[in-house]
PDB file of C-alpha atoms in Angstrom:
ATOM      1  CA  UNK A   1       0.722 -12.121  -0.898  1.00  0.00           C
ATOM      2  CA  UNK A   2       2.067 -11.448   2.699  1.00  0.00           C
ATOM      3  CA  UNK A   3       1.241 -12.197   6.334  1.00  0.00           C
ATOM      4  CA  UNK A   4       2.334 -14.343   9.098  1.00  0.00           C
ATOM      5  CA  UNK A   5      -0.021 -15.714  10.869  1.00  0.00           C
ATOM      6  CA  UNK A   6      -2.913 -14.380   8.296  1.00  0.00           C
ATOM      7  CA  UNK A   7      -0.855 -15.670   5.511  1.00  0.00           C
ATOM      8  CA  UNK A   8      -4.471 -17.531   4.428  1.00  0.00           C
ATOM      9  CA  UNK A   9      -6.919 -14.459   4.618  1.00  0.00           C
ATOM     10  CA  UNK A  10      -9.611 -14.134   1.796  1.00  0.00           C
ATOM     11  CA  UNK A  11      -8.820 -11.620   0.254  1.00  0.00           C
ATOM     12  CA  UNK A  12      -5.327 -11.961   0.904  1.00  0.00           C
ATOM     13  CA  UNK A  13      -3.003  -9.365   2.173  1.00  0.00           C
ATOM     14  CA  UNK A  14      -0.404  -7.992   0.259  1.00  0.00           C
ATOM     15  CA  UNK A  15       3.095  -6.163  -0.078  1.00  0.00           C
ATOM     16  CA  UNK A  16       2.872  -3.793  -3.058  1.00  0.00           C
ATOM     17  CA  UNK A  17       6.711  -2.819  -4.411  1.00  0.00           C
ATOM     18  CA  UNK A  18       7.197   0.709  -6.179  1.00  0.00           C
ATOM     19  CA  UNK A  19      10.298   0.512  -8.562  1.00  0.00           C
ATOM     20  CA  UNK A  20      13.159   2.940  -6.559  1.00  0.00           C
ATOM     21  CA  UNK A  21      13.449   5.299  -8.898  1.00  0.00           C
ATOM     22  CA  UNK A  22      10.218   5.373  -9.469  1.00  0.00           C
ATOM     23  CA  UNK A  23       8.911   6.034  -5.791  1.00  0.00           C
ATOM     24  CA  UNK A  24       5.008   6.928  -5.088  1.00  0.00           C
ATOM     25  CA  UNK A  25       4.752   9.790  -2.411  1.00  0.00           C
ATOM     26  CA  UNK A  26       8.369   8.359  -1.022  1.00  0.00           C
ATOM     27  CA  UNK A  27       7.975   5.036  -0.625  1.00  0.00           C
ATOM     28  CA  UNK A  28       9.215   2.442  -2.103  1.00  0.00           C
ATOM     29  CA  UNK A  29       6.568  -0.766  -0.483  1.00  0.00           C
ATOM     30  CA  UNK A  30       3.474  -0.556   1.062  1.00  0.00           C
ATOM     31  CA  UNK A  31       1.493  -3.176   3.457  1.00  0.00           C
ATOM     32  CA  UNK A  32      -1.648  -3.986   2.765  1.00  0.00           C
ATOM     33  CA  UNK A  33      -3.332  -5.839   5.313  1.00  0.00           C
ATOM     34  CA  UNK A  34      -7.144  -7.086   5.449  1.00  0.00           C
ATOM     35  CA  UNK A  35      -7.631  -8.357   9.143  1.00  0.00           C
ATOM     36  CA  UNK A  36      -9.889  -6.062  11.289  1.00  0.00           C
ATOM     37  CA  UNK A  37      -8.948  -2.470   8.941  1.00  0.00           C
ATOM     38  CA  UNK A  38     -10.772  -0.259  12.190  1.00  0.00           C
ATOM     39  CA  UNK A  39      -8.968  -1.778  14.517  1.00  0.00           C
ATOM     40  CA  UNK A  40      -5.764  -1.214  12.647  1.00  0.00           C
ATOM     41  CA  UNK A  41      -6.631   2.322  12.138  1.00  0.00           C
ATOM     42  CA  UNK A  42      -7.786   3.395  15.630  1.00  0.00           C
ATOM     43  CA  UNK A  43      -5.400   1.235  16.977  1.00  0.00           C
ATOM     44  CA  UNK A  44      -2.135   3.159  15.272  1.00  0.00           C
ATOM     45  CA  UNK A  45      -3.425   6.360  15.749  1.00  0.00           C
ATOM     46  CA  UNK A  46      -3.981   5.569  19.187  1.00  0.00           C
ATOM     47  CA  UNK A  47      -0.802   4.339  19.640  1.00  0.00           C
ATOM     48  CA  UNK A  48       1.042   6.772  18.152  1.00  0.00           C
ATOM     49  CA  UNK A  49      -0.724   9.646  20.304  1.00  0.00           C
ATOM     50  CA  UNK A  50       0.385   7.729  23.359  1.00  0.00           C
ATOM     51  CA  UNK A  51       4.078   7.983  22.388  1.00  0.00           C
ATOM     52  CA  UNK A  52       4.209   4.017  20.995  1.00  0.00           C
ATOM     53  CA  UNK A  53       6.725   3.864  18.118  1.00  0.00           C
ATOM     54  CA  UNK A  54       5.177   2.047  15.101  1.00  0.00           C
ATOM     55  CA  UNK A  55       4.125   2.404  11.364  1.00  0.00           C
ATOM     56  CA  UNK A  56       1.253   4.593  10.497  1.00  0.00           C
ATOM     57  CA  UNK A  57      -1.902   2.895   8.942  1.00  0.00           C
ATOM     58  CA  UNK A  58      -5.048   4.164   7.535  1.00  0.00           C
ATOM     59  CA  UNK A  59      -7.832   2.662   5.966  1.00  0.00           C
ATOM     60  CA  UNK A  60      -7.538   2.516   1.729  1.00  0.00           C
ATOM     61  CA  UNK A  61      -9.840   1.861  -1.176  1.00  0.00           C
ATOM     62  CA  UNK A  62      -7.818  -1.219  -3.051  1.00  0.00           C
ATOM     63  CA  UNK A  63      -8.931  -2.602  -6.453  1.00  0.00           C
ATOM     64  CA  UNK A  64      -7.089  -6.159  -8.149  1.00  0.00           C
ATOM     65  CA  UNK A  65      -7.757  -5.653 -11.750  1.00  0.00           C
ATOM     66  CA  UNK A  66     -10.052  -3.234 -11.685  1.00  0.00           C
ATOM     67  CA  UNK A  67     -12.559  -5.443  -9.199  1.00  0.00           C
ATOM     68  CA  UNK A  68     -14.366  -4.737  -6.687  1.00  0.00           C
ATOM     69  CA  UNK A  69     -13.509  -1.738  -4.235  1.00  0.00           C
ATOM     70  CA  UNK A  70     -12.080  -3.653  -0.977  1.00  0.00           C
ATOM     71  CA  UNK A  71     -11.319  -1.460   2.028  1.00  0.00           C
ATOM     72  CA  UNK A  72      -7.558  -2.362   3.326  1.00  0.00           C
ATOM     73  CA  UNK A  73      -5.083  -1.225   6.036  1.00  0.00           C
ATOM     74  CA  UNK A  74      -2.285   1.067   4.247  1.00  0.00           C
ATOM     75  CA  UNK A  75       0.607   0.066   6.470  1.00  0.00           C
ATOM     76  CA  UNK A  76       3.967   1.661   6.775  1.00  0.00           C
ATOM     77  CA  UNK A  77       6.534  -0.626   5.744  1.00  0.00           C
ATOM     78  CA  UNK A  78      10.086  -0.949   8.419  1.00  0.00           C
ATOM     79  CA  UNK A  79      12.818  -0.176   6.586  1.00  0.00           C
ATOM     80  CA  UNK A  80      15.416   3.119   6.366  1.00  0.00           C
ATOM     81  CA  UNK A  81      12.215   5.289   5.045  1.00  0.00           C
ATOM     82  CA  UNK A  82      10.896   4.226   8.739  1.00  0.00           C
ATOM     83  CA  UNK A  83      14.010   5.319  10.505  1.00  0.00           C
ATOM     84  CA  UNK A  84      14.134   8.216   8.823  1.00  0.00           C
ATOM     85  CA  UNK A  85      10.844   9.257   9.126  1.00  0.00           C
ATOM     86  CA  UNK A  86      10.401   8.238  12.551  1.00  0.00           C
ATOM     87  CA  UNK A  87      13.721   8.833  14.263  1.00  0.00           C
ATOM     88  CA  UNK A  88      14.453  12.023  12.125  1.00  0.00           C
ATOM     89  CA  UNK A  89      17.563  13.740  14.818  1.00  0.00           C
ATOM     90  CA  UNK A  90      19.223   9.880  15.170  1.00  0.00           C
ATOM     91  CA  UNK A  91      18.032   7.929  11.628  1.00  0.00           C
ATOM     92  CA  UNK A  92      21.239   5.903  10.608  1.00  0.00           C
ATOM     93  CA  UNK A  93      20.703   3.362  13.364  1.00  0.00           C
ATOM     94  CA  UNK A  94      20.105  -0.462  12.789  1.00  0.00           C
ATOM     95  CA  UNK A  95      16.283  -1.892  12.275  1.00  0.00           C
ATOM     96  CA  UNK A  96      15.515  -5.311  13.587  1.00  0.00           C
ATOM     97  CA  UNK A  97      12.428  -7.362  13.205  1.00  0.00           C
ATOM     98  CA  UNK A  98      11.832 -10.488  15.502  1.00  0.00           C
ATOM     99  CA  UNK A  99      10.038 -13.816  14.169  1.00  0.00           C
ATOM    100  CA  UNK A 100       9.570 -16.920  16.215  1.00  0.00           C
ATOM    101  CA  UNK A 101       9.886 -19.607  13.603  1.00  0.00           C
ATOM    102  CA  UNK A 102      12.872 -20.692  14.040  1.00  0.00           C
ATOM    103  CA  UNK A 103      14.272 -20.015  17.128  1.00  0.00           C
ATOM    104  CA  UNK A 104      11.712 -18.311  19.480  1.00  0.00           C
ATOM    105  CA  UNK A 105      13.962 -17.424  22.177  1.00  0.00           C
ATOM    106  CA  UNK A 106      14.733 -13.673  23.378  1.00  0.00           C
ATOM    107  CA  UNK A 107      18.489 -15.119  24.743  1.00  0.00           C
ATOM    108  CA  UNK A 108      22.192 -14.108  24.382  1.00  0.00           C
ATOM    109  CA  UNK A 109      24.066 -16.860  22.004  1.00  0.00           C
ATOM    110  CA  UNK A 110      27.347 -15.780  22.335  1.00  0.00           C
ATOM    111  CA  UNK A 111      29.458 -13.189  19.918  1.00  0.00           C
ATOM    112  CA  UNK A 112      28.528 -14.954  16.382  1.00  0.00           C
ATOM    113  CA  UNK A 113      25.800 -12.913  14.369  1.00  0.00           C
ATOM    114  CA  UNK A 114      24.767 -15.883  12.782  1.00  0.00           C
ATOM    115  CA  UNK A 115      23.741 -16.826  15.974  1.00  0.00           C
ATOM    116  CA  UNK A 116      21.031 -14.053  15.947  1.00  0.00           C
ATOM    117  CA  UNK A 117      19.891 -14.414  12.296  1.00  0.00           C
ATOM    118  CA  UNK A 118      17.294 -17.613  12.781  1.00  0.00           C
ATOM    119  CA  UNK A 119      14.853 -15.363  14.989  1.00  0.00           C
ATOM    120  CA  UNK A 120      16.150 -11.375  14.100  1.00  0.00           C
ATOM    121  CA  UNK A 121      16.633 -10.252  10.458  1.00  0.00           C
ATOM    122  CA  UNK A 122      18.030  -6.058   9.921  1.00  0.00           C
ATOM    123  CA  UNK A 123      15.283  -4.139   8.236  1.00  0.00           C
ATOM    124  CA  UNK A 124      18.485  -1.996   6.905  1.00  0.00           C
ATOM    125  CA  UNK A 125      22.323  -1.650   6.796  1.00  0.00           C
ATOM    126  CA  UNK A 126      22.360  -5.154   5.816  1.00  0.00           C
ATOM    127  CA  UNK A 127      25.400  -4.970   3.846  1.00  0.00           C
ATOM    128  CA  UNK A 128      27.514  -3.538   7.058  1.00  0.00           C
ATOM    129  CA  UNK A 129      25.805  -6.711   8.713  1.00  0.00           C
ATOM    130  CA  UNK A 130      26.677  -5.454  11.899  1.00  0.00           C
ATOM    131  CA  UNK A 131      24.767  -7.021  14.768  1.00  0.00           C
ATOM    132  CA  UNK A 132      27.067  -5.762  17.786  1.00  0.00           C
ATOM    133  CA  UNK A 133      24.718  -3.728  18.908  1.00  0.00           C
ATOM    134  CA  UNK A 134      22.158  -6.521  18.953  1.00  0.00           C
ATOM    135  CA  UNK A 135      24.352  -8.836  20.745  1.00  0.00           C
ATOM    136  CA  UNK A 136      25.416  -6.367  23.443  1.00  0.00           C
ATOM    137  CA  UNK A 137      21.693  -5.708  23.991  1.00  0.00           C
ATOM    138  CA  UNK A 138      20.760  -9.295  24.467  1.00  0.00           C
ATOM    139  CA  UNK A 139      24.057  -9.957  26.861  1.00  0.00           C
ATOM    140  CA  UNK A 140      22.179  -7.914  29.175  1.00  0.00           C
ATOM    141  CA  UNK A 141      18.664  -8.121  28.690  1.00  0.00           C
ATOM    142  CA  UNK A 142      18.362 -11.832  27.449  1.00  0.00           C
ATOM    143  CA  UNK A 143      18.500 -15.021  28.882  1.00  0.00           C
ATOM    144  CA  UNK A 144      21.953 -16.606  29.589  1.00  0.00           C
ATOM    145  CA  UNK A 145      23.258 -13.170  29.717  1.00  0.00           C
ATOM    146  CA  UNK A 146      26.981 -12.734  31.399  1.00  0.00           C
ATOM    147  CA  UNK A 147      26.698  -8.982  32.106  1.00  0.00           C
ATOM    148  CA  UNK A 148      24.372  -8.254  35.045  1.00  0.00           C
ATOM    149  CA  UNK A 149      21.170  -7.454  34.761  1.00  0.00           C
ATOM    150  CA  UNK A 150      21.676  -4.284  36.498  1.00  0.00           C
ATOM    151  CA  UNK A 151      19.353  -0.919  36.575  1.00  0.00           C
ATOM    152  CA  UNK A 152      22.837   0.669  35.485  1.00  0.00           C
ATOM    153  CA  UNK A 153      23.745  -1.718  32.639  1.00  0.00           C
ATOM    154  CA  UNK A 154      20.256  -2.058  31.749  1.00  0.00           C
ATOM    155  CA  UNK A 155      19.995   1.569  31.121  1.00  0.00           C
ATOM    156  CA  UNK A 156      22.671   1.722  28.727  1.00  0.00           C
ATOM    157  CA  UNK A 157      21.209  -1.002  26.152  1.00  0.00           C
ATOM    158  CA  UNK A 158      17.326  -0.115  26.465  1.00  0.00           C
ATOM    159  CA  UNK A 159      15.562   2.793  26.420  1.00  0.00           C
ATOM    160  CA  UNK A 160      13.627   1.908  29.759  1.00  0.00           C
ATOM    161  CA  UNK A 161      10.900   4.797  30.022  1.00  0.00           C
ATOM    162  CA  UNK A 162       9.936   3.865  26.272  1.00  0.00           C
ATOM    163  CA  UNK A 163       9.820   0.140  26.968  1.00  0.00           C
ATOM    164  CA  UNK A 164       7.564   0.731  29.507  1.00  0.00           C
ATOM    165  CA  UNK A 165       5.503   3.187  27.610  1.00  0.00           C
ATOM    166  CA  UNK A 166       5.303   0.639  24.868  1.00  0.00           C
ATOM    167  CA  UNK A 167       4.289  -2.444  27.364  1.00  0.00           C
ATOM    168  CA  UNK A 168       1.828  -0.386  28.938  1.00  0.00           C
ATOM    169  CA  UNK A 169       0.000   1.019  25.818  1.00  0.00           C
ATOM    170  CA  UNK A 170       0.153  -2.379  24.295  1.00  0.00           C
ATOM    171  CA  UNK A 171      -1.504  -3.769  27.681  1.00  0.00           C
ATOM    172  CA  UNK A 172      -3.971  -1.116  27.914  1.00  0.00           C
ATOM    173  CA  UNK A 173      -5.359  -1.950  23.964  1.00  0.00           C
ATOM    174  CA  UNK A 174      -5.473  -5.340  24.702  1.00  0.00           C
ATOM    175  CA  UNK A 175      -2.887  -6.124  22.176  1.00  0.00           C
ATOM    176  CA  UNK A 176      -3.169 -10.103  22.055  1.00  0.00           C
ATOM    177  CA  UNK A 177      -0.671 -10.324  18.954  1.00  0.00           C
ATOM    178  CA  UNK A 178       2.665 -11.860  19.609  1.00  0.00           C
ATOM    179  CA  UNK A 179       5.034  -9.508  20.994  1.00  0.00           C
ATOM    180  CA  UNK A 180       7.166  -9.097  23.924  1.00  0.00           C
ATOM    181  CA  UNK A 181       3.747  -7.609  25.743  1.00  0.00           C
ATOM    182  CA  UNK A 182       2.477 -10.705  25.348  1.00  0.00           C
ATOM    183  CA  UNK A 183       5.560 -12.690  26.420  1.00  0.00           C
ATOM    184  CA  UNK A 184       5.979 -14.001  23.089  1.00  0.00           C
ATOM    185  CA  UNK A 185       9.403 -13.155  21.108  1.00  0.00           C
ATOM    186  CA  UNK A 186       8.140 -12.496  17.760  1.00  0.00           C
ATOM    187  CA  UNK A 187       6.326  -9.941  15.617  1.00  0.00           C
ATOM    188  CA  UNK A 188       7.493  -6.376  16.564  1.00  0.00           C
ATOM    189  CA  UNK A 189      10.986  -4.521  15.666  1.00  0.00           C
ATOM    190  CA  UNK A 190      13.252  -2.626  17.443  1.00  0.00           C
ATOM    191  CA  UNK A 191      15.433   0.107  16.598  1.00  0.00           C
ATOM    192  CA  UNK A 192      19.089   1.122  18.019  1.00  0.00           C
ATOM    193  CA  UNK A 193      20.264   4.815  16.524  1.00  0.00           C
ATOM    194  CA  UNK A 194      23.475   6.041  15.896  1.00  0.00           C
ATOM    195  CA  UNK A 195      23.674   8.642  18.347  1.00  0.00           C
ATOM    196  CA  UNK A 196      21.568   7.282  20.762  1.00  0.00           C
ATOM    197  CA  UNK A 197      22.226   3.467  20.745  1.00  0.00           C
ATOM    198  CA  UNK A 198      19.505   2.680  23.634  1.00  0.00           C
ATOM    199  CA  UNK A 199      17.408  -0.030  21.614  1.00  0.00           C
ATOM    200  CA  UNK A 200      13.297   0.911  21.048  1.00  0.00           C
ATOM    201  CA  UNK A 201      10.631  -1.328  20.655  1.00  0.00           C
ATOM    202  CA  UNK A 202       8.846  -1.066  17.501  1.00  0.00           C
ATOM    203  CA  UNK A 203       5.005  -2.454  17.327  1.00  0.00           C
ATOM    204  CA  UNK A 204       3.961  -4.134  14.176  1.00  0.00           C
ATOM    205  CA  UNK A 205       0.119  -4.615  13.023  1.00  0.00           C
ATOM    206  CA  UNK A 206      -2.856  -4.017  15.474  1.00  0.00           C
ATOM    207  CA  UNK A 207      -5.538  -6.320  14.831  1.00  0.00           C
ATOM    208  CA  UNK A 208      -6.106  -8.290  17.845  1.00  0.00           C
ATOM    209  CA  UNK A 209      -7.058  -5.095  20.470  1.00  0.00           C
ATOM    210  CA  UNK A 210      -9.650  -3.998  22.335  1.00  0.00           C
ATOM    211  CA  UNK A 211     -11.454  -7.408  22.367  1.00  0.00           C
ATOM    212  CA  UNK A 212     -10.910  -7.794  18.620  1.00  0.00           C
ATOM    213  CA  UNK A 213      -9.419 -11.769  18.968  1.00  0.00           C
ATOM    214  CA  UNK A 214      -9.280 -14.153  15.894  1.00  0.00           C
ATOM    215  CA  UNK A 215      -7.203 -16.274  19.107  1.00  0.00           C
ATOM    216  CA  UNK A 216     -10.298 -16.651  21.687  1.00  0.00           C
ATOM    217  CA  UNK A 217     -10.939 -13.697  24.309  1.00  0.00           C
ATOM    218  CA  UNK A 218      -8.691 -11.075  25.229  1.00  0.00           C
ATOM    219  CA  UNK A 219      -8.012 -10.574  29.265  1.00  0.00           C
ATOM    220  CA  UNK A 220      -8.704  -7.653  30.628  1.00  0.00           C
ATOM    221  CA  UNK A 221     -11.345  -4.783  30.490  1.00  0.00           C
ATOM    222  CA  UNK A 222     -11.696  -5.686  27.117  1.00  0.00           C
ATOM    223  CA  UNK A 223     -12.421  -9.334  27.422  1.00  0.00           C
ATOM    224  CA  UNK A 224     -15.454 -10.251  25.993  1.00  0.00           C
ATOM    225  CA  UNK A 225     -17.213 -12.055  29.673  1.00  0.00           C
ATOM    226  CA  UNK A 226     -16.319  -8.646  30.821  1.00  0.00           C
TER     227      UNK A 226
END
């Protein structure tokens, strides 16, 4: 079973592992998540359409022992097959993912990657375990940062036009899960590539949009007083 903060779903969700040499139609894992499966759907194809970077998920037919047909979202799991389907010209970059538990702060912490590894954990290249990249993004962008906040030094750690695309798509769905739209440093990714080391943001699951809000109602022109 899988999840974060729908960990206790009934049915559960689930991570399904394919052996690696034994892949099915190239993957090696699959997400299979039961919260809201339309507004997963519509929500990643919208998404992607607008130019948001995240996994693709469509609605699938799921038996447990031959049971009863339950319709789950199919999503695409973050890891290299991500990069490299996703980031196809620049795919040998590092893959973070962000989780609050521990330490929920978006902050520089000095030059030690262990520092980093209570709230971000690499989706790939672990063994290099290589978080410069990381850490020189955060010295910038983070709180108790030493370089300047700067449009110039900014621009060299963050890819600003697709941060903003990101924010603003996420806004404009109503995303209320935990993200950096939502002020909240936890559940999403981010990718740095090789060639282009400007870090992305990455959304993760998309089933608290337009209105859809296990958390009370969403703001906006989606909010449920209207």
């Amino acid at each position: 079973n899988r999840g974060h903060g729908s960990r206790t779903a009934n049915p559960p969700n689930y991570r399904v592992n394919f052996r690696s040499d034994d892949e099915w139609k190239g993957l090696v894992s699959l997400n299979l998540n039961i919260v809201r499966v339309p507004s997963q759907h519509f929500g990643s194809v919208i998404a992607r359409k607008s130019g948001a970077v995240g996994g693709s998920t469509y609605a699938t037919q799921v038996r447990v022992n031959n049971g009863t047909r339950i319709t789950y979202a199919a999503v695409e799991t973050i890891d290299q097959r991500f990069a490299d389907n996703h980031f196809p010209t620049d795919p040998d970059g590092n893959l973070y993912r962000a989780l609050r538990d521990q330490n929920p702060n978006f902050d520089y912490r000095g030059t030690n990657p262990a520092s980093y590894m209570s709230t971000f954990f690499k989706l790939n290249n672990v063994s290099e375990n290589d978080w410069s990249d990381l850490i020189g993004m955060l010295n910038v962008m983070g709180d108790n940062n030493t370089i300047p906040f700067t449009t110039e030094n900014v621009r060299q750690v963050v890819n600003v036009e697709q941060w903003m695309r990101h924010l603003a798509v996420m806004n404009l769905l109503g995303n209320s899960e935990s993200g950096l739209n939502s002020s909240a440093n936890d559940d999403y990714s981010m990718y740095a590539g090789e060639i282009d080391p400007r870090f992305q943001l990455i959304y993760w699951d998309l089933d608290q949009i337009l209105g859809q809000n296990s958390f009370g109602p969403t703001s906006g022109i989606f909010s449920m007083d209207g």
